[in-house]
C-alpha cells in the first residue's frame, strides 16, 4: 500500500480531531496551541521521510503524487501554519470560546492545501480545493462581529461561484479528453488541438477564471480587500500566504502537466502576461490610497501575485523555479509583516496606519521586524524579496518579455511609496501614548523565525534556489 | 425528430449555467445568490454526467462519481453559508447584499 505517502496529512487530520476533543474536555487554550504545534512538527518530520531520490511516488491509482514539487509546497504550508498558530496565541482571546475550533479548522485547511500540492487528478484536486475553501470561509467568519461575518459570506459566495466556473472548465476538459487524470490528459490535449481549438481555449479560460480567484489576480481580485479587512488578522495572514501558494501550486500543476504543450502553452502564457501586468499595476496603485493596514496588505498581495505571474508568462516552462523561490521568500516575508501587524493591531486595537505613529518607541522589536519585511516586499537588497524579483525577472528578460520586466520594475518603485510610508509613520511619527507594547514569547519567536528567513534567503539565496530548481525539474523535466 | 444526444445535454447545461450566473449577478437576497450558485453547480453536474455517458472512459462512471462529489461539497458549502447568514441576520436583521456593506473601499 502507498498509504505512507499521505502520512503527514493523516497525522494532521488526526491532530485536528484531537484538538476539537481536547477542547470539548476543557483543555486550556495554550495546551490546544501546543497540540497543534506538535501535530505540525510530527507531520513535517514524516514529510521529511519522503524527501530524496526514489522516496516519493504515486498513490491511489495516480490520484496523488509525491514529488519534489509537491514536497516543497507541503513544507511551505506546514511552516506557514506553524507560524500562524504561534502568532495567534494571544489573538485567540477574541474568539470567545471557539479557540479550539480555530486551531482545528486551521489544521484542516493545511491538510487541504497539502493534498492540493499532491493532487494529480481533477476529482482529488477539486475536493482538496474545497476542503481548504470551506475551512477558510469558516475561519474568516469566526469572529462574532458584523465585519467578520460579512467578510465570510462575501468570500464564500464569490468562492462558490469561482468553483462553479472552475468545475465547468474541468467538465469541458473531461469531455474533450475522456479522463480526469492530468498526465493522461496531456497527450489527448496535444493531439486534439487542431480540431478542438475553440473548446480547449474555452476550458483554459474557465480554469484561469476559477483559479484566478484563488490567486487573487486581476480581474478576480474584488474579494481581497474586503475579506482581508474583515477577517481575524491571523486568518488574513494565513490567507495572504498559504492560500496564495495553494492557488499557485494548482495553477502550476494543471497548466504545466495537462495543458503544458505548445501551441496551447503559448496561448495561455500570453494571457498570463496580461493578467500579470494588470494585477501588479492595480494592486500597487490602489494600495497607495489605503489608510487601513490590512487593506493595504491586501492590495499589496494582489501586486505580489502579479509579479509571480511573470513566471507563468514565460514559455517553455522556464519560470517555474523562479515562481517557487518567489513563493518561499514571499511566504516568510509576508508572514513576518503580518505577525508584527497581528501583535501591534491587537495591542493598539486599531488597523489604521495613522495609529502606527511612533510605534518604534513603544515596540522596537515589532517595528523593526515589520520594517524589514516591508523593505523585502519592496525588493530592497539584501533581503529575500530582492532575489525573488531578480530571479523571476531574469527569466523574463531572456524570453524577450522586456516590457513586462520594465513594468515590474516601475511597479516596484511605486510600491516603495506605500511600504516606506508605513515605515516612516512608525519611526518618525509622534506616538499618542508611550506605554511599551508587550510581546508574548511565541509571537516573538514566530516573528524572529520569519525575519531570520527573510534575511537568510536574502544573503544566501543559493541553497534555496537549487532546491527550487530541483522541484521545478520534477514538474517539468 | 432526432434522438436526444450529447449536444442537447450540453446546451441544457450551458443554459442552466447562464441562468445561475444571471441569478448570482441580479439577486439582492444572499439566500437567493446561494440558490443561484447551486444552480450553476447543477449545470456542471449535467455536463459531467452527459460527458461521461457519451465520450467518457468506457464503462467507468468517472463523471457520475465526480457529480456526486460536487453535490456533497455543495451541501457542505451551503451549511457554512447558512450559518454565516444567520450570524449576519442576528446582528443586522437583514440578508440583503446591498445593505451588507460595512467593508468598502
Coordinates of C-alpha atoms in Angstrom, one line a residue:
Chain A
X1 CA 0.0 0.0 0.0
X2 CA 1.2 3.5 -0.8
X3 CA -0.6 4.9 2.3
X4 CA 2.7 6.1 3.8
X5 CA 2.8 8.8 1.1
X6 CA -0.1 10.7 2.8
X7 CA 1.1 10.0 6.4
X8 CA 1.8 13.8 7.0
X9 CA -1.8 14.7 6.0
X10 CA -3.3 11.8 8.1
X11 CA -1.3 12.9 11.2
X12 CA -2.6 16.5 10.8
X13 CA -6.1 15.3 10.3
X14 CA -5.9 13.2 13.5
X15 CA -4.3 16.2 15.3
X16 CA -7.2 18.4 14.2
X17 CA -9.7 15.9 15.7
X18 CA -7.7 15.7 18.9
X19 CA -7.7 19.4 19.2
X20 CA -11.5 19.5 19.0
X21 CA -11.9 16.7 21.5
X22 CA -9.4 18.2 24.0
X23 CA -11.3 21.5 23.6
X24 CA -14.6 19.7 24.5
X25 CA -12.9 18.2 27.5
X26 CA -11.9 21.6 28.7
X27 CA -8.3 21.8 27.8
X28 CA -6.6 25.2 28.1
X29 CA -6.1 27.4 25.0
X30 CA -2.3 27.2 25.4
X31 CA -2.5 23.4 25.5
X32 CA -4.5 23.4 22.3
X33 CA -2.0 25.6 20.6
X34 CA 0.8 23.3 21.8
X35 CA -1.1 20.3 20.5
X36 CA -1.4 21.9 17.1
X37 CA 2.3 22.8 17.0
X38 CA 3.1 19.2 18.0
X39 CA 1.0 17.9 15.2
X40 CA 2.6 20.2 12.6
X41 CA 6.1 19.2 13.8
X42 CA 5.3 15.5 13.5
X43 CA 3.8 16.0 10.1
X44 CA 6.9 17.9 9.0
X45 CA 9.1 15.1 10.3
X46 CA 7.1 12.5 8.4
X47 CA 7.2 14.6 5.3
X48 CA 11.0 14.8 5.7
X49 CA 11.0 11.0 5.3
X50 CA 9.6 11.4 1.8
X51 CA 12.4 13.7 0.6
X52 CA 15.1 12.2 -1.5
X53 CA 15.5 10.3 -4.8
X54 CA 13.1 7.4 -5.3
X55 CA 11.4 8.1 -2.0
X56 CA 8.2 9.7 -3.3
X57 CA 5.8 8.1 -5.8
X58 CA 2.3 7.8 -7.0
X59 CA -0.6 6.6 -4.8
X60 CA -4.3 5.8 -5.2
X61 CA -4.3 4.9 -8.9
X62 CA -2.5 8.1 -9.9
X63 CA -4.7 10.5 -7.9
X64 CA -1.9 11.5 -5.5
X65 CA 1.7 12.2 -6.5
X66 CA 4.5 12.9 -4.1
X67 CA 7.5 14.6 -5.9
X68 CA 9.9 17.3 -5.0
X69 CA 7.5 19.9 -6.4
X70 CA 4.7 18.7 -4.1
X71 CA 7.0 18.4 -1.1
X72 CA 8.4 22.0 -1.3
X73 CA 4.8 23.2 -1.1
X74 CA 3.9 20.9 1.7
X75 CA 6.8 22.3 3.8
X76 CA 5.7 25.8 2.8
X77 CA 2.2 25.1 4.1
X78 CA 3.4 23.4 7.3
X79 CA 5.7 26.3 8.1
X80 CA 3.1 29.0 7.4
X81 CA 0.5 27.2 9.5
X82 CA 3.1 26.8 12.3
X83 CA 4.0 30.5 12.3
X84 CA 0.3 31.5 12.2
X85 CA -0.5 29.2 15.2
X86 CA 2.4 30.7 17.1
X87 CA 1.4 34.2 16.2
X88 CA -2.2 33.8 17.2
X89 CA -1.7 32.6 20.8
X90 CA -2.8 36.0 22.2
X91 CA -5.3 36.8 19.5
X92 CA -7.4 33.7 20.2
X93 CA -8.8 35.5 23.3
X94 CA -11.1 37.4 20.9
X95 CA -12.7 34.2 19.6
X96 CA -14.9 33.9 22.7
X97 CA -14.9 30.2 23.3
X98 CA -14.2 28.9 19.8
X99 CA -10.4 28.9 20.1
X100 CA -10.3 25.1 19.8
X101 CA -12.3 25.2 16.6
X102 CA -10.0 27.9 15.3
X103 CA -6.9 25.7 15.7
X104 CA -8.7 22.6 14.4
X105 CA -10.0 24.3 11.2
X106 CA -6.7 25.9 10.6
X107 CA -5.1 22.4 10.6
X108 CA -7.8 21.2 8.3
X109 CA -7.1 24.0 5.9
X110 CA -3.5 23.0 5.9
X111 CA -4.4 19.3 5.2
X112 CA -6.5 20.5 2.2
X113 CA -3.6 22.6 0.9
X114 CA -1.1 19.7 1.3
X115 CA -3.4 17.4 -0.6
X116 CA -3.8 20.1 -3.3
X117 CA 0.0 20.1 -3.7
X118 CA -0.1 16.4 -4.4
X119 CA -3.3 16.1 -6.4
X120 CA -2.8 14.9 -9.9
X121 CA -6.3 14.2 -10.8
X122 CA -9.3 16.6 -11.1
X123 CA -11.7 15.0 -8.6
X124 CA -9.0 14.9 -5.9
X125 CA -7.9 18.4 -6.8
X126 CA -11.5 19.7 -6.5
X127 CA -12.1 18.0 -3.2
X128 CA -8.9 19.3 -1.6
X129 CA -9.6 22.8 -3.0
X130 CA -13.0 22.7 -1.4
X131 CA -11.7 21.3 1.9
X132 CA -9.3 24.3 2.0
X133 CA -12.0 26.7 0.8
X134 CA -14.7 25.8 3.3
X135 CA -12.2 25.8 6.1
X136 CA -11.1 29.3 5.1
X137 CA -14.6 30.6 4.8
X138 CA -15.3 29.4 8.3
X139 CA -12.1 30.9 9.7
X140 CA -12.9 34.3 8.0
X141 CA -16.3 34.4 9.7
X142 CA -15.1 33.2 13.1
X143 CA -15.2 36.5 15.0
X144 CA -18.7 37.3 16.2
X145 CA -18.9 40.8 14.9
X146 CA -20.6 42.2 11.8
X147 CA -17.5 42.8 9.8
X148 CA -16.1 39.2 10.1
X149 CA -19.4 37.6 9.1
X150 CA -19.8 40.0 6.2
X151 CA -16.2 39.1 5.0
X152 CA -17.0 35.4 5.5
X153 CA -20.2 35.5 3.4
X154 CA -18.6 37.6 0.6
X155 CA -15.7 35.2 0.5
X156 CA -17.9 32.2 0.4
X157 CA -20.3 33.4 -2.3
X158 CA -17.6 34.6 -4.6
X159 CA -15.6 31.4 -3.8
X160 CA -18.5 29.2 -4.7
X161 CA -19.1 31.0 -8.0
X162 CA -15.4 30.6 -8.8
X163 CA -15.6 26.9 -8.0
X164 CA -18.6 26.5 -10.3
X165 CA -16.7 28.3 -13.1
X166 CA -13.6 26.1 -12.5
X167 CA -15.8 23.0 -12.5
X168 CA -17.3 23.9 -15.8
X169 CA -13.8 24.2 -17.3
X170 CA -13.0 20.8 -15.8
X171 CA -16.2 19.3 -17.3
X172 CA -15.3 20.6 -20.8
X173 CA -11.7 19.3 -20.5
X174 CA -13.1 15.9 -19.3
X175 CA -15.4 15.8 -22.3
X176 CA -12.6 16.6 -24.7
X177 CA -10.1 14.1 -23.3
X178 CA -12.3 11.4 -21.6
X179 CA -10.1 11.4 -18.4
X180 CA -9.7 13.4 -15.2
X181 CA -6.1 12.5 -14.7
X182 CA -3.7 15.3 -15.5
X183 CA -0.8 13.3 -17.0
X184 CA -3.2 11.2 -19.2
X185 CA -4.9 14.4 -20.3
X186 CA -1.7 15.9 -21.7
X187 CA -1.3 13.8 -24.9
X188 CA -5.1 14.0 -25.6
X189 CA -5.0 17.8 -25.4
X190 CA -2.0 18.0 -27.6
X191 CA -3.2 15.6 -30.3
X192 CA -6.7 17.1 -30.4
X193 CA -5.5 20.7 -30.5
X194 CA -6.3 21.4 -34.2
X195 CA -9.9 20.2 -34.3
X196 CA -10.7 21.2 -30.7
X197 CA -9.0 24.6 -30.5
X198 CA -12.1 26.6 -29.5
X199 CA -13.4 24.3 -26.7
X200 CA -9.9 23.9 -25.4
X201 CA -9.4 27.7 -25.2
X202 CA -12.8 28.0 -23.5
X203 CA -11.8 25.3 -20.9
X204 CA -8.5 27.1 -20.4
X205 CA -10.2 30.4 -19.9
X206 CA -12.7 28.9 -17.4
X207 CA -9.9 27.3 -15.5
X208 CA -8.0 30.6 -15.4
X209 CA -11.0 32.4 -14.1
X210 CA -11.8 29.8 -11.4
X211 CA -8.2 29.6 -10.3
X212 CA -7.5 33.3 -10.7
X213 CA -9.9 33.8 -7.8
X214 CA -7.7 31.7 -5.6
X215 CA -4.6 33.5 -6.7
X216 CA -6.4 36.9 -6.3
X217 CA -5.2 38.3 -9.6
X218 CA -7.0 41.0 -11.6
X219 CA -9.9 40.8 -12.6
X220 CA -10.8 38.3 -9.9
X221 CA -9.4 40.3 -7.0
X222 CA -12.5 42.2 -5.8
X223 CA -13.0 40.0 -2.7
X224 CA -9.4 40.5 -1.4
X225 CA -9.6 43.9 0.3
X226 CA -12.9 43.3 2.0
X227 CA -12.0 39.8 3.2
X228 CA -8.6 40.8 4.3
X229 CA -10.0 43.7 6.3
X230 CA -12.9 41.8 7.9
X231 CA -11.2 38.5 8.7
X232 CA -9.4 38.0 12.0
X233 CA -5.9 39.2 11.5
X234 CA -4.1 35.8 11.8
X235 CA -6.6 34.4 9.3
X236 CA -5.7 37.3 7.0
X237 CA -2.1 36.4 7.3
X238 CA -2.8 32.8 6.5
X239 CA -4.9 33.7 3.5
X240 CA -2.3 36.1 2.1
X241 CA 0.5 33.4 2.1
X242 CA -0.8 29.9 2.3
X243 CA -4.0 30.4 0.2
X244 CA -2.0 32.1 -2.5
X245 CA 0.7 29.4 -2.6
X246 CA -2.1 26.8 -2.8
X247 CA -3.6 28.6 -5.7
X248 CA -0.2 28.7 -7.4
X249 CA 0.6 25.0 -6.8
X250 CA -2.7 24.1 -8.6
X251 CA -2.1 26.5 -11.4
X252 CA 1.4 25.3 -12.0
X253 CA 0.4 21.6 -11.8
X254 CA -2.6 21.9 -14.1
X255 CA -1.2 24.3 -16.7
X256 CA 2.2 22.6 -16.9
X257 CA 1.1 19.0 -16.7
X258 CA -2.2 18.9 -18.5
X259 CA -2.1 21.9 -20.8
X260 CA 1.7 22.5 -21.0
X261 CA 2.4 21.5 -24.6
X262 CA 2.7 24.0 -27.4
X263 CA 0.8 25.6 -29.1
X264 CA -1.7 25.8 -26.3
X265 CA 1.0 26.8 -23.8
X266 CA 1.9 29.9 -25.9
X267 CA -1.7 31.0 -25.8
X268 CA -2.1 30.8 -22.0
X269 CA 1.3 32.3 -21.4
X270 CA 0.2 35.4 -23.3
X271 CA -2.9 35.7 -21.2
X272 CA -0.9 35.3 -18.0
X273 CA 1.4 38.1 -19.2
X274 CA -1.6 40.4 -19.5
X275 CA -3.1 39.4 -16.1
X276 CA 0.4 39.9 -14.5
X277 CA 0.7 43.5 -15.8
X278 CA -2.9 44.3 -14.7
X279 CA -2.5 42.8 -11.2
X280 CA 0.7 44.5 -10.3
X281 CA -0.4 47.9 -11.6
X282 CA -3.8 47.8 -10.0
X283 CA -2.5 46.4 -6.7
X284 CA 0.2 48.9 -6.3
X285 CA -1.7 52.0 -7.4
X286 CA -4.7 51.3 -5.2
X287 CA -2.6 50.3 -2.2
X288 CA -1.2 53.8 -2.1
X289 CA -4.6 55.3 -1.1
X290 CA -5.3 52.9 1.7
X291 CA -5.5 54.0 5.3
X292 CA -6.1 50.6 6.8
X293 CA -3.0 48.4 7.0
X294 CA -4.9 45.1 6.4
X295 CA -6.5 46.6 3.2
X296 CA -3.1 47.9 2.1
X297 CA -1.6 44.5 2.6
X298 CA -4.5 43.1 0.6
X299 CA -3.7 45.2 -2.4
X300 CA 0.0 44.5 -1.9
X301 CA -0.7 40.8 -2.1
X302 CA -2.6 41.4 -5.4
X303 CA 0.5 43.2 -6.7
X304 CA 2.8 40.3 -5.5
X305 CA 0.5 37.9 -7.4
X306 CA 1.2 40.0 -10.4
X307 CA 5.0 39.6 -10.0
X308 CA 4.5 35.9 -9.5
X309 CA 2.5 35.6 -12.7
X310 CA 5.6 36.8 -14.7
X311 CA 6.9 33.3 -14.0
X312 CA 3.9 31.8 -15.8
X313 CA 4.1 34.2 -18.7
X314 CA 7.3 32.7 -19.9
X315 CA 7.5 29.7 -22.2
X316 CA 8.7 27.0 -22.3
X317 CA 8.2 26.5 -18.6
X318 CA 11.5 28.0 -17.5
X319 CA 9.7 30.2 -15.0
X320 CA 8.7 27.5 -12.5
X321 CA 11.8 27.6 -10.4
X322 CA 11.6 31.4 -10.2
X323 CA 7.9 31.2 -9.1
X324 CA 8.9 28.6 -6.4
X325 CA 11.7 30.8 -5.0
X326 CA 9.4 33.8 -5.1
X327 CA 6.7 31.9 -3.2
X328 CA 9.1 30.8 -0.5
X329 CA 10.5 34.3 0.0
X330 CA 7.1 35.9 -0.2
X331 CA 5.7 33.4 2.4
X332 CA 8.4 34.2 5.1
X333 CA 8.4 37.9 4.3
X334 CA 4.6 38.5 4.2
X335 CA 4.1 36.3 7.3
X336 CA 6.8 38.3 9.1
X337 CA 5.0 41.5 8.3
X338 CA 1.6 40.1 9.3
X339 CA 2.9 38.6 12.6
X340 CA 4.1 42.1 13.6
X341 CA 0.7 43.5 12.4
X342 CA -1.2 40.9 14.4
X343 CA 0.7 41.8 17.6
X344 CA 0.6 45.6 17.0
X345 CA -3.1 45.8 16.0
X346 CA -4.1 43.6 18.9
X347 CA -2.4 46.0 21.4
X348 CA -3.2 49.3 19.6
X349 CA -6.8 48.0 19.0
X350 CA -6.6 49.6 15.5
X351 CA -5.7 48.8 12.0
X352 CA -5.3 52.4 10.9
X353 CA -1.8 53.2 9.5
X354 CA -2.0 56.6 11.2
X355 CA -2.3 54.9 14.6
X356 CA 1.1 53.2 14.0
X357 CA 2.7 56.6 14.5
X358 CA 5.8 56.3 16.7
X359 CA 5.4 52.6 17.4
X360 CA 9.2 52.4 17.2
X361 CA 9.4 53.9 20.6
X362 CA 6.8 51.5 22.1
X363 CA 7.7 48.2 20.5
X364 CA 11.2 48.4 18.9
X365 CA 11.3 44.7 18.1
X366 CA 7.9 44.6 16.3
X367 CA 8.5 47.8 14.5
X368 CA 12.0 46.9 13.1
X369 CA 10.7 43.4 12.1
X370 CA 7.8 44.9 10.2
X371 CA 10.1 47.5 8.6
X372 CA 12.5 44.8 7.4
X373 CA 9.7 42.7 5.9
X374 CA 8.2 45.7 4.2
X375 CA 11.6 46.5 2.7
X376 CA 11.8 42.9 1.5
X377 CA 8.3 43.2 -0.1
X378 CA 9.6 46.3 -1.9
X379 CA 12.6 44.3 -3.2
X380 CA 15.5 46.1 -1.5
X381 CA 18.7 44.1 -1.2
X382 CA 19.9 42.3 0.9
X383 CA 16.5 40.8 1.6
X384 CA 14.7 37.8 0.2
X385 CA 12.4 40.0 -1.9
X386 CA 15.3 41.4 -3.9
X387 CA 16.5 38.0 -5.2
X388 CA 12.9 36.7 -5.7
X389 CA 12.2 39.6 -8.1
X390 CA 15.7 39.3 -9.7
X391 CA 15.3 35.6 -10.5
X392 CA 11.8 35.9 -11.8
X393 CA 12.5 39.0 -13.9
X394 CA 15.8 37.5 -15.2
X395 CA 13.9 34.6 -16.9
X396 CA 11.5 37.0 -18.4
X397 CA 14.4 39.1 -19.9
X398 CA 15.8 36.0 -21.5
X399 CA 12.5 35.3 -23.1
X400 CA 12.2 38.8 -24.6
X401 CA 9.4 39.9 -22.3
X402 CA 11.3 43.1 -21.6
X403 CA 8.1 45.2 -21.5
X404 CA 6.8 43.1 -18.6
X405 CA 10.0 43.4 -16.7
X406 CA 10.1 47.2 -17.2
X407 CA 6.5 47.3 -15.9
X408 CA 7.5 45.2 -12.9
X409 CA 10.4 47.4 -12.0
X410 CA 8.4 50.5 -12.3
X411 CA 5.7 48.9 -10.1
X412 CA 8.3 48.1 -7.5
X413 CA 9.2 51.8 -7.4
X414 CA 5.6 52.7 -6.9
X415 CA 5.2 50.1 -4.2
X416 CA 8.1 51.6 -2.3
X417 CA 5.9 54.7 -1.7
X418 CA 3.3 52.9 0.4
X419 CA 5.6 50.4 2.1
X420 CA 8.1 53.1 3.1
X421 CA 5.1 55.3 4.1
X422 CA 4.3 52.8 6.9
X423 CA 7.9 52.6 8.0
X424 CA 8.1 56.5 8.1
X425 CA 4.9 56.6 10.2
X426 CA 6.4 54.0 12.7
X427 CA 9.8 55.6 13.1
X428 CA 9.2 59.3 12.6
X429 CA 5.6 59.8 13.8
X430 CA 4.9 61.1 17.3
X431 CA 3.2 58.4 19.5
X432 CA 0.0 59.4 21.2
X433 CA 0.8 57.4 24.3
X434 CA 4.2 56.0 25.2
X435 CA 3.3 52.8 27.1
X436 CA 5.5 50.0 25.8
X437 CA 3.7 47.2 23.9
X438 CA 4.4 43.8 25.4
X439 CA 5.0 40.8 23.1
X440 CA 4.2 37.2 24.0
X441 CA 7.1 34.8 23.7
X442 CA 5.5 32.6 20.9
X443 CA 4.7 35.7 18.8
X444 CA 8.2 37.0 19.2
X445 CA 9.6 33.6 18.3
X446 CA 7.4 33.4 15.1
X447 CA 8.5 36.9 14.1
X448 CA 12.1 36.1 14.7
X449 CA 11.9 33.0 12.6
X450 CA 10.2 34.8 9.7
X451 CA 12.6 37.7 9.8
X452 CA 15.6 35.3 10.0
X453 CA 14.2 33.5 7.0
X454 CA 13.9 36.8 5.1
X455 CA 17.5 37.6 5.9
X456 CA 19.0 34.2 5.2
X457 CA 17.2 34.0 1.8
X458 CA 18.5 37.5 1.0
X459 CA 22.1 36.8 1.9
X460 CA 22.5 33.1 0.9
X461 CA 19.8 32.6 -1.8
X462 CA 21.9 29.8 -3.4
X463 CA 20.7 26.7 -1.5
X464 CA 17.0 27.7 -1.6
X465 CA 17.4 28.4 -5.4
X466 CA 18.9 24.9 -6.1
X467 CA 16.0 23.3 -4.1
X468 CA 13.6 25.3 -6.2
X469 CA 15.3 24.3 -9.4
X470 CA 15.2 20.6 -8.4
X471 CA 11.5 20.9 -7.5
X472 CA 10.8 22.6 -10.8
X473 CA 12.6 19.8 -12.6
X474 CA 10.3 17.2 -11.1
X475 CA 7.3 19.1 -12.5
X476 CA 8.7 20.0 -16.0
X477 CA 11.6 17.7 -16.8
Chain B
X1 CA -37.3 14.1 -34.8
X2 CA -33.6 13.4 -34.0
X3 CA -32.7 11.4 -30.9
X4 CA -31.6 13.3 -27.9
X5 CA -27.8 13.3 -27.8
X6 CA -24.7 14.9 -26.2
X7 CA -25.3 18.3 -27.8
X8 CA -28.8 18.6 -26.3
X9 CA -27.4 17.9 -22.8
X10 CA -24.6 20.3 -23.2
X11 CA -26.9 23.0 -24.5
X12 CA -29.2 22.5 -21.5
X13 CA -26.1 22.6 -19.2
X14 CA -24.9 25.8 -20.7
X15 CA -28.4 27.4 -20.4
X16 CA -28.7 26.4 -16.8
X17 CA -25.2 27.7 -16.0
X18 CA -26.1 31.0 -17.6
X19 CA -29.4 31.2 -15.6
X20 CA -27.4 30.5 -12.4
X21 CA -24.8 33.2 -13.3
X22 CA -27.6 35.7 -14.0
X23 CA -29.1 34.9 -10.6
X24 CA -25.8 35.5 -8.9
X25 CA -25.4 38.9 -10.5
X26 CA -29.0 40.0 -10.3
X27 CA -30.2 38.7 -6.9
X28 CA -30.1 41.0 -3.9
X29 CA -31.0 38.5 -1.3
X30 CA -28.0 36.5 -0.1
X31 CA -30.1 33.3 0.1
X32 CA -31.1 33.8 -3.5
X33 CA -27.5 34.2 -4.5
X34 CA -26.7 30.9 -2.7
X35 CA -29.5 29.2 -4.6
X36 CA -28.2 30.6 -7.9
X37 CA -24.8 29.2 -7.1
X38 CA -26.4 25.8 -6.5
X39 CA -28.0 26.1 -10.0
X40 CA -24.6 26.7 -11.5
X41 CA -23.2 23.6 -9.8
X42 CA -26.1 21.5 -11.0
X43 CA -25.4 22.7 -14.6
X44 CA -21.8 21.4 -14.2
X45 CA -23.3 18.1 -12.9
X46 CA -25.4 17.8 -16.1
X47 CA -22.4 18.4 -18.2
X48 CA -20.2 15.9 -16.3
X49 CA -22.8 13.1 -16.4
X50 CA -23.5 13.7 -20.1
X51 CA -19.8 13.7 -21.0
X52 CA -19.3 10.6 -19.0
X53 CA -22.2 8.8 -20.8
X54 CA -21.2 9.8 -24.3
X55 CA -17.5 10.4 -24.6
X56 CA -16.1 9.3 -21.2
X57 CA -13.8 6.4 -20.4
X58 CA -15.5 3.2 -21.5
X59 CA -17.6 1.6 -18.8
X60 CA -16.2 3.8 -16.0
X61 CA -18.7 6.2 -14.2
X62 CA -16.0 8.9 -13.6
X63 CA -18.3 11.7 -14.4
X64 CA -21.1 10.4 -12.3
X65 CA -18.8 10.0 -9.3
X66 CA -17.5 13.5 -9.9
X67 CA -21.1 14.8 -9.8
X68 CA -21.8 13.0 -6.5
X69 CA -18.8 14.7 -5.0
X70 CA -19.9 18.1 -6.3
X71 CA -23.3 17.6 -4.8
X72 CA -21.8 16.6 -1.4
X73 CA -19.4 19.6 -1.4
X74 CA -22.2 21.9 -2.4
X75 CA -24.2 20.7 0.6
X76 CA -21.3 21.4 3.0
X77 CA -20.8 24.8 1.5
X78 CA -24.5 25.6 1.9
X79 CA -24.3 24.7 5.6
X80 CA -21.5 27.1 6.2
X81 CA -23.2 29.8 4.1
X82 CA -26.4 29.5 6.1
X83 CA -24.6 29.6 9.4
X84 CA -22.9 32.8 8.3
X85 CA -26.2 34.3 7.1
X86 CA -27.8 33.5 10.5
X87 CA -24.9 35.3 12.2
X88 CA -25.4 38.3 9.9
X89 CA -29.1 38.3 10.3
X90 CA -28.7 38.4 14.1
X91 CA -26.5 41.4 14.1
X92 CA -28.3 43.4 11.3
X93 CA -31.7 42.0 10.8
X94 CA -31.2 41.6 7.0
X95 CA -29.6 39.4 4.4
X96 CA -29.9 41.9 1.6
X97 CA -26.4 42.2 0.0
X98 CA -27.0 45.9 -0.8
X99 CA -27.2 46.5 3.0
X100 CA -24.3 44.2 4.0
X101 CA -21.8 46.9 3.2
X102 CA -19.6 47.7 6.2
X103 CA -16.5 46.8 4.2
X104 CA -15.9 49.3 1.4
X105 CA -13.1 50.8 -0.5

